[in-house]
Amino acid sequence: MNATRPTDAVPPTPTGGGRRRVLVSGASIAGPAVAYWLDRFGFEVTVVEKAAALRGGGYPVDVRGIARTVVERMGLLPRLREAHVDSRRMTFFDASGATIGSLRPEQFTGGEAGADLEVRRGDLAEALYAPLRGRVEFLFGDSIATLDDDGETVRVVLDSGARRTFDLVVGADGLHSNTRRLVLGPEEPFHRYLGHVFAGFTLPPEFGLAHEAAIWNEPGRGAVLYALEPGERVHGFLTFTREDPPLDAFRDPEAQRALVAARFPERVWHLPRMVRGMREADDLFFDVVSQIHVDTWSHGRVVLAGDAAHATSFLSGQGTSVALAGAYVLAGELATHANHADAFAAYERRMRPFAERNQALATAGGTVVTPTTRAQLDARNAFVREPRAASGELGSEGAAEQRAAHHDLELPDYAVVRA
């Protein structure tokens, strides 16, 4: 995309004088990204994060399309290139464990070889956090308890009991956003369940894999081993379709393990080892695959960013990229408009079509990892065997649509107030 330059950024001055004070809730990806740009545009920023420290590790995430331009403007491209995990192939296995074939990841994702970045979530979080040290206040081990927006400021009480006043609040606290709940109400009306349940965990490096993913399928079920560097623990995922979300299991880890194990009884491929590893894991992450659809991303002086506003789900592969782009646009519009309501409206006008197009990538048809029906699985396997002969959702047309969605945002070149 060609960059466009709006009017130069206006001085971020509140009614009481001085720099506008912004509280950002969440220090995963969207939160530090919006804090970075707000700081560069001259705002006084505080980030509150319920975790005790920055979260390291985690599975790899993708930075592609327009988000690559964002991290380049942040000066992070060299560091993220060094952290690139370079996944080289995806190998698919049938129900008996027999090999179907292998492809490069971008043949499915619509990515661009040599341009896309794939980095561990923790490496990206650390890269975003590093330039904020000494510039932005971080409050770890705390969270927002109450918000009182009186139209002029937002009075905040934290779980620790601390009381602070800010000009604006940004909720960048994820799919199950506490900030969104406080200002817009319970999650249920905004939560769109996509019919998949998954369990993620790590396993010892005993499968002979490196820089690759191995995927086993039956209709509606998938098992994935995802290996990075040789000798590192392997990421395991067990995912399956289910008509209704398993609400009763969310507060009971043993119920989660039992539910997942029951869906993978076969004694084939690596399934027995994966189920045993899932049962023993101390890092089990269990959730449903879902999106967030909110009619408006702001209310008064509070605005949502990242998954709190528009979670795309991991089936789209675009959650991180959309969050990075949205953080840049939100901060830039706040720097460009003296009135926060005008800035929030401009942010949403620019970002909503991009977010919704990328959300649609997860709901357009059968998925690579968990084809829902036999027909979808057969189509996926046919593409793996004969990729040059395929077209449509899994072929050249599908890849082109994905690439177009990754880039479908006019990215302004906002003026930077503070070096």
XYZ file of C-alpha atoms in Angstrom:
419
model
C 0.000 0.000 0.000
C 1.116 3.534 -0.631
C 1.300 5.556 2.564
C -0.951 8.572 2.942
C -0.306 11.479 5.275
C -3.214 13.098 7.098
C -2.987 16.453 8.787
C -0.005 16.732 11.115
C -0.515 15.411 14.606
C -2.017 17.900 17.037
C -0.462 18.424 20.451
C -2.043 15.867 22.820
C -3.239 18.335 25.463
C -6.039 17.597 27.950
C -8.427 20.202 29.270
C -6.320 20.546 32.428
C -3.066 21.215 30.614
C -0.016 18.984 30.152
C 0.126 15.786 28.193
C -2.930 13.569 27.866
C -2.737 10.668 30.311
C -3.737 7.272 28.938
C -4.167 3.997 30.810
C -3.645 0.893 28.671
C -5.003 -2.356 30.111
C -3.064 -5.401 28.909
C 0.624 -6.066 28.197
C 0.542 -8.899 25.686
C 0.732 -7.613 22.081
C -1.863 -4.910 21.389
C -1.227 -3.146 24.719
C 2.536 -2.580 24.376
C 2.078 -1.750 20.681
C -0.448 1.006 21.370
C 1.682 2.202 24.323
C 4.694 2.454 22.012
C 2.897 4.664 19.520
C 1.114 6.779 22.140
C 4.477 7.481 23.763
C 5.995 8.428 20.415
C 3.043 10.729 19.733
C 3.586 12.567 23.024
C 1.103 11.008 25.440
C 1.791 10.074 29.064
C 1.164 6.325 29.201
C 0.593 3.800 31.977
C 0.141 0.083 31.260
C -1.565 -2.195 33.785
C -1.198 -5.970 33.461
C -2.706 -8.632 35.698
C 0.228 -11.013 35.217
C 3.146 -10.577 37.598
C 5.615 -10.024 34.763
C 5.893 -9.922 31.004
C 4.805 -13.292 29.654
C 7.578 -15.168 27.882
C 7.484 -18.285 25.754
C 4.279 -19.229 24.033
C 3.516 -20.565 20.590
C 4.696 -18.693 17.471
C 2.596 -15.944 15.946
C 2.676 -14.413 12.472
C 3.448 -10.845 11.460
C 2.478 -10.450 7.840
C 0.975 -8.081 5.325
C 0.463 -4.518 6.511
C 1.626 -5.428 10.033
C 5.131 -5.925 8.684
C 5.115 -2.260 7.676
C 4.043 -1.334 11.217
C 6.921 -3.191 12.902
C 9.321 -1.739 10.332
C 8.174 1.775 11.315
C 8.753 0.792 14.952
C 12.346 -0.112 14.143
C 11.733 -3.719 15.220
C 12.296 -5.451 11.899
C 15.972 -6.418 12.489
C 15.177 -7.888 15.915
C 12.161 -9.816 14.650
C 14.125 -11.157 11.700
C 16.635 -12.560 14.180
C 13.781 -14.116 16.176
C 12.103 -15.581 13.067
C 11.507 -19.306 13.654
C 11.444 -20.195 9.949
C 8.870 -22.969 9.722
C 9.689 -24.814 6.514
C 7.025 -27.414 6.013
C 3.677 -28.819 7.105
C 3.286 -32.590 6.791
C -0.174 -34.157 6.830
C -1.181 -37.618 7.999
C -4.384 -39.595 7.488
C -6.436 -41.427 10.093
C -4.120 -44.451 10.030
C -1.022 -42.300 10.477
C 0.138 -42.670 6.873
C 1.781 -39.639 5.248
C -0.333 -37.712 2.746
C 2.267 -35.128 1.749
C 4.116 -31.951 2.719
C 3.868 -28.299 1.711
C 5.431 -25.014 2.735
C 3.240 -23.085 5.221
C 2.614 -20.116 2.935
C 0.908 -22.406 0.400
C -1.952 -22.606 2.900
C -1.745 -19.280 4.716
C -1.480 -16.979 1.719
C 1.753 -15.699 3.212
C 4.749 -14.400 1.327
C 7.974 -16.389 1.603
C 10.861 -14.170 2.689
C 8.548 -11.348 3.776
C 6.366 -12.787 6.555
C 7.711 -13.094 10.077
C 6.935 -15.930 12.467
C 8.156 -15.384 16.016
C 7.469 -16.786 19.449
C 4.764 -14.770 21.176
C 7.149 -14.065 24.063
C 9.857 -12.793 21.701
C 7.401 -10.374 20.106
C 6.181 -9.204 23.523
C 9.753 -8.571 24.664
C 10.583 -6.713 21.433
C 7.562 -4.439 21.979
C 8.375 -3.933 25.652
C 12.105 -3.156 25.315
C 11.808 0.369 23.829
C 9.249 1.312 26.509
C 11.557 0.766 29.479
C 12.116 4.073 31.249
C 9.493 5.818 29.114
C 6.216 4.132 29.995
C 4.953 3.185 33.458
C 4.103 -0.527 33.829
C 1.971 -1.814 36.721
C 2.337 -5.605 36.768
C 0.254 -7.841 39.010
C -2.710 -5.478 38.943
C -5.930 -4.917 37.040
C -8.794 -2.448 36.698
C -11.494 -2.981 39.325
C -13.775 -0.043 38.476
C -14.005 2.736 35.889
C -15.861 6.014 36.397
C -16.046 8.086 33.209
C -17.472 11.505 34.132
C -17.100 12.930 30.620
C -13.973 14.921 31.478
C -11.697 12.209 32.910
C -11.801 8.525 33.835
C -11.322 7.719 37.504
C -9.893 4.235 37.921
C -9.663 2.014 40.969
C -7.242 -0.907 40.596
C -7.502 -4.294 42.293
C -4.557 -3.237 44.461
C -6.664 -0.378 45.813
C -4.688 2.315 43.996
C -6.775 5.203 42.654
C -5.704 7.018 39.501
C -7.225 9.497 37.073
C -6.674 9.408 33.302
C -7.892 11.278 30.278
C -8.459 8.067 28.288
C -8.445 4.298 28.816
C -7.536 1.691 26.195
C -8.768 -1.864 26.746
C -6.187 -4.122 25.088
C -6.769 -7.034 27.440
C -7.698 -9.798 25.054
C -10.597 -11.950 23.997
C -12.067 -12.087 27.505
C -11.495 -8.370 28.108
C -12.156 -7.066 31.610
C -12.247 -3.492 30.280
C -14.914 -4.370 27.736
C -16.973 -6.019 30.457
C -16.763 -2.930 32.661
C -17.951 -0.527 29.967
C -20.127 -2.639 27.648
C -21.334 -5.462 29.874
C -20.916 -9.254 29.873
C -19.046 -10.978 27.064
C -21.843 -13.242 25.841
C -23.487 -10.846 23.328
C -20.120 -10.173 21.657
C -18.721 -13.704 21.720
C -19.134 -15.731 18.522
C -18.275 -19.384 19.026
C -16.837 -20.957 15.850
C -17.556 -24.556 16.773
C -14.033 -25.671 17.712
C -12.446 -26.565 21.056
C -8.708 -26.870 21.541
C -6.070 -27.818 24.080
C -2.515 -26.517 23.748
C 0.501 -27.770 25.726
C 4.177 -28.589 25.286
C 5.945 -31.931 24.996
C 9.570 -33.100 25.177
C 11.505 -32.914 21.869
C 11.238 -36.625 21.139
C 9.570 -36.668 17.732
C 12.515 -35.887 15.449
C 10.921 -32.651 14.243
C 12.410 -29.173 13.683
C 11.125 -26.065 11.891
C 7.930 -27.865 10.919
C 4.415 -28.929 11.794
C 2.996 -32.459 11.640
C -0.805 -32.689 11.394
C -3.115 -35.693 11.821
C -6.793 -35.489 10.902
C -10.148 -37.112 10.899
C -13.234 -35.008 10.014
C -13.782 -32.544 12.836
C -10.620 -33.509 14.720
C -6.979 -32.511 14.413
C -3.741 -33.217 16.257
C -0.742 -30.982 15.631
C 2.896 -31.213 16.644
C 4.668 -27.931 16.027
C 8.446 -27.930 16.428
C 10.787 -24.936 16.379
C 14.516 -25.349 16.981
C 16.006 -28.839 17.470
C 16.070 -29.728 21.153
C 13.297 -27.291 22.132
C 10.033 -28.476 23.605
C 7.395 -29.194 20.979
C 4.013 -27.460 20.939
C 1.103 -29.882 20.875
C -2.467 -29.041 19.934
C -5.543 -31.256 20.072
C -8.596 -29.643 18.505
C -12.083 -30.865 17.678
C -15.487 -29.604 16.651
C -18.369 -29.469 19.099
C -21.838 -28.031 18.604
C -21.921 -26.186 21.916
C -19.026 -24.729 23.932
C -18.092 -26.928 26.942
C -18.920 -24.309 29.538
C -18.880 -26.778 32.432
C -15.213 -27.602 31.795
C -13.779 -24.095 31.919
C -13.268 -24.030 35.680
C -12.094 -27.634 35.988
C -8.728 -28.612 34.424
C -9.347 -32.304 35.042
C -12.669 -32.093 33.232
C -10.870 -30.401 30.346
C -8.303 -33.179 30.141
C -10.999 -35.862 30.263
C -13.065 -34.139 27.575
C -10.117 -33.852 25.185
C -8.801 -37.370 25.839
C -12.211 -38.872 25.095
C -12.122 -37.354 21.611
C -8.775 -38.950 20.731
C -9.013 -42.644 21.685
C -7.092 -44.024 18.688
C -3.829 -45.913 19.206
C -2.314 -44.539 16.000
C 0.313 -42.010 15.004
C 1.479 -39.916 18.012
C -2.004 -39.639 19.537
C -1.362 -41.790 22.632
C 1.796 -39.818 23.443
C 0.008 -36.507 22.890
C -2.931 -37.445 25.096
C -0.554 -38.585 27.836
C 1.430 -35.347 27.465
C -1.771 -33.308 27.644
C -2.803 -35.078 30.841
C 0.625 -34.446 32.426
C 1.176 -30.891 31.162
C 1.631 -28.062 33.639
C 1.127 -25.505 30.855
C -2.210 -26.713 29.464
C -4.201 -23.988 27.720
C -7.809 -24.976 27.041
C -10.305 -22.754 25.253
C -12.844 -22.527 22.473
C -12.146 -21.002 19.075
C -14.155 -17.824 18.905
C -14.304 -14.244 17.720
C -15.442 -10.942 19.193
C -17.950 -8.829 17.263
C -18.804 -5.513 18.935
C -21.093 -2.879 17.409
C -18.866 -0.055 18.627
C -15.260 -0.165 19.802
C -15.553 2.807 22.166
C -17.740 4.168 24.900
C -17.128 7.674 26.202
C -13.422 7.990 27.002
C -12.752 4.230 26.819
C -11.740 2.456 23.609
C -10.958 -1.173 22.746
C -7.999 -2.495 20.773
C -6.739 -5.878 19.584
C -8.702 -8.993 20.498
C -10.821 -7.026 22.970
C -12.345 -5.217 19.977
C -12.111 -7.676 17.104
C -10.613 -11.075 17.932
C -10.182 -12.893 14.614
C -9.394 -16.344 16.166
C -6.314 -18.428 15.459
C -8.117 -20.027 12.501
C -7.545 -16.754 10.613
C -3.838 -16.599 11.467
C -4.245 -12.825 11.646
C -4.908 -11.914 15.263
C -1.438 -10.523 15.921
C -1.152 -8.687 12.620
C -4.552 -7.001 12.953
C -3.723 -6.030 16.555
C -0.419 -4.412 15.535
C -2.057 -2.464 12.729
C -4.933 -1.361 14.953
C -2.596 -0.163 17.701
C -0.777 2.067 15.230
C -3.998 3.494 13.781
C -5.611 4.112 17.179
C -2.604 6.016 18.508
C -2.192 7.897 15.252
C -5.803 9.041 15.154
C -5.596 10.179 18.784
C -2.513 12.204 17.855
C -4.258 13.643 14.797
C -7.532 14.684 16.452
C -7.837 17.019 19.409
C -11.186 15.477 20.356
C -11.048 11.863 21.509
C -14.520 11.062 20.144
C -13.434 12.156 16.659
C -10.268 10.069 17.009
C -12.175 6.963 18.106
C -14.614 7.345 15.209
C -11.780 7.752 12.687
C -9.961 4.726 14.139
C -13.020 2.555 13.800
C -13.854 3.779 10.280
C -10.364 2.917 9.112
C -9.872 -0.358 10.986
C -13.273 -2.065 11.047
C -13.360 -3.153 7.362
C -9.819 -4.550 7.674
C -10.647 -6.414 10.891
C -13.872 -7.850 9.499
C -12.227 -9.014 6.271
C -9.589 -10.837 8.300
C -12.218 -12.291 10.631
C -13.888 -13.756 7.544
C -10.744 -15.774 6.781
C -11.672 -18.006 9.729
C -15.262 -18.582 8.639
C -15.049 -18.811 4.845
C -14.844 -22.618 4.700
C -13.026 -25.678 5.920
C -9.852 -25.094 7.891
C -6.438 -26.578 7.289
C -6.016 -27.989 10.783
C -9.570 -29.172 11.454
C -11.624 -29.771 8.295
C -15.144 -30.197 9.613
C -16.582 -32.626 7.050
C -15.282 -35.534 5.004
C -15.671 -33.437 1.858
C -13.539 -30.630 3.332
C -10.907 -33.111 4.489
C -10.789 -34.799 1.085
C -10.398 -31.391 -0.594
C -7.591 -30.455 1.789
C -5.804 -33.760 1.178
C -6.213 -33.435 -2.590
C -4.564 -30.027 -2.400
C -1.672 -31.468 -0.384
C -1.140 -34.181 -3.004
C -1.578 -31.926 -6.068
C -1.260 -28.244 -5.052
C -0.662 -27.019 -8.599
C -3.928 -28.541 -9.774
C -6.047 -26.977 -7.046
C -8.049 -23.760 -7.027
C -10.701 -22.267 -4.799
C -10.575 -22.105 -1.018
C -7.403 -24.174 -0.598
C -5.795 -23.351 -3.935
C -4.449 -20.301 -5.718
C -7.719 -18.369 -5.410
C -7.861 -18.934 -1.673
C -4.229 -17.921 -1.176
C -4.773 -14.771 -3.226
C -7.799 -13.819 -1.106
C -5.790 -14.323 2.067
C -2.904 -12.167 0.798
C -5.346 -9.453 -0.229
C -6.922 -9.480 3.242
C -3.473 -9.224 4.875
C -2.772 -5.989 2.981
C -6.229 -4.421 2.817
C -5.530 -1.329 4.924
C -4.424 2.133 3.864
C -1.765 2.857 6.474
C -1.335 6.594 7.174
C 2.081 8.062 7.891
C 1.188 9.826 11.126
C 3.525 12.577 12.276
C 5.594 11.682 15.335
C 5.542 14.348 18.044
C 8.093 12.892 20.449
C 11.341 11.274 19.275
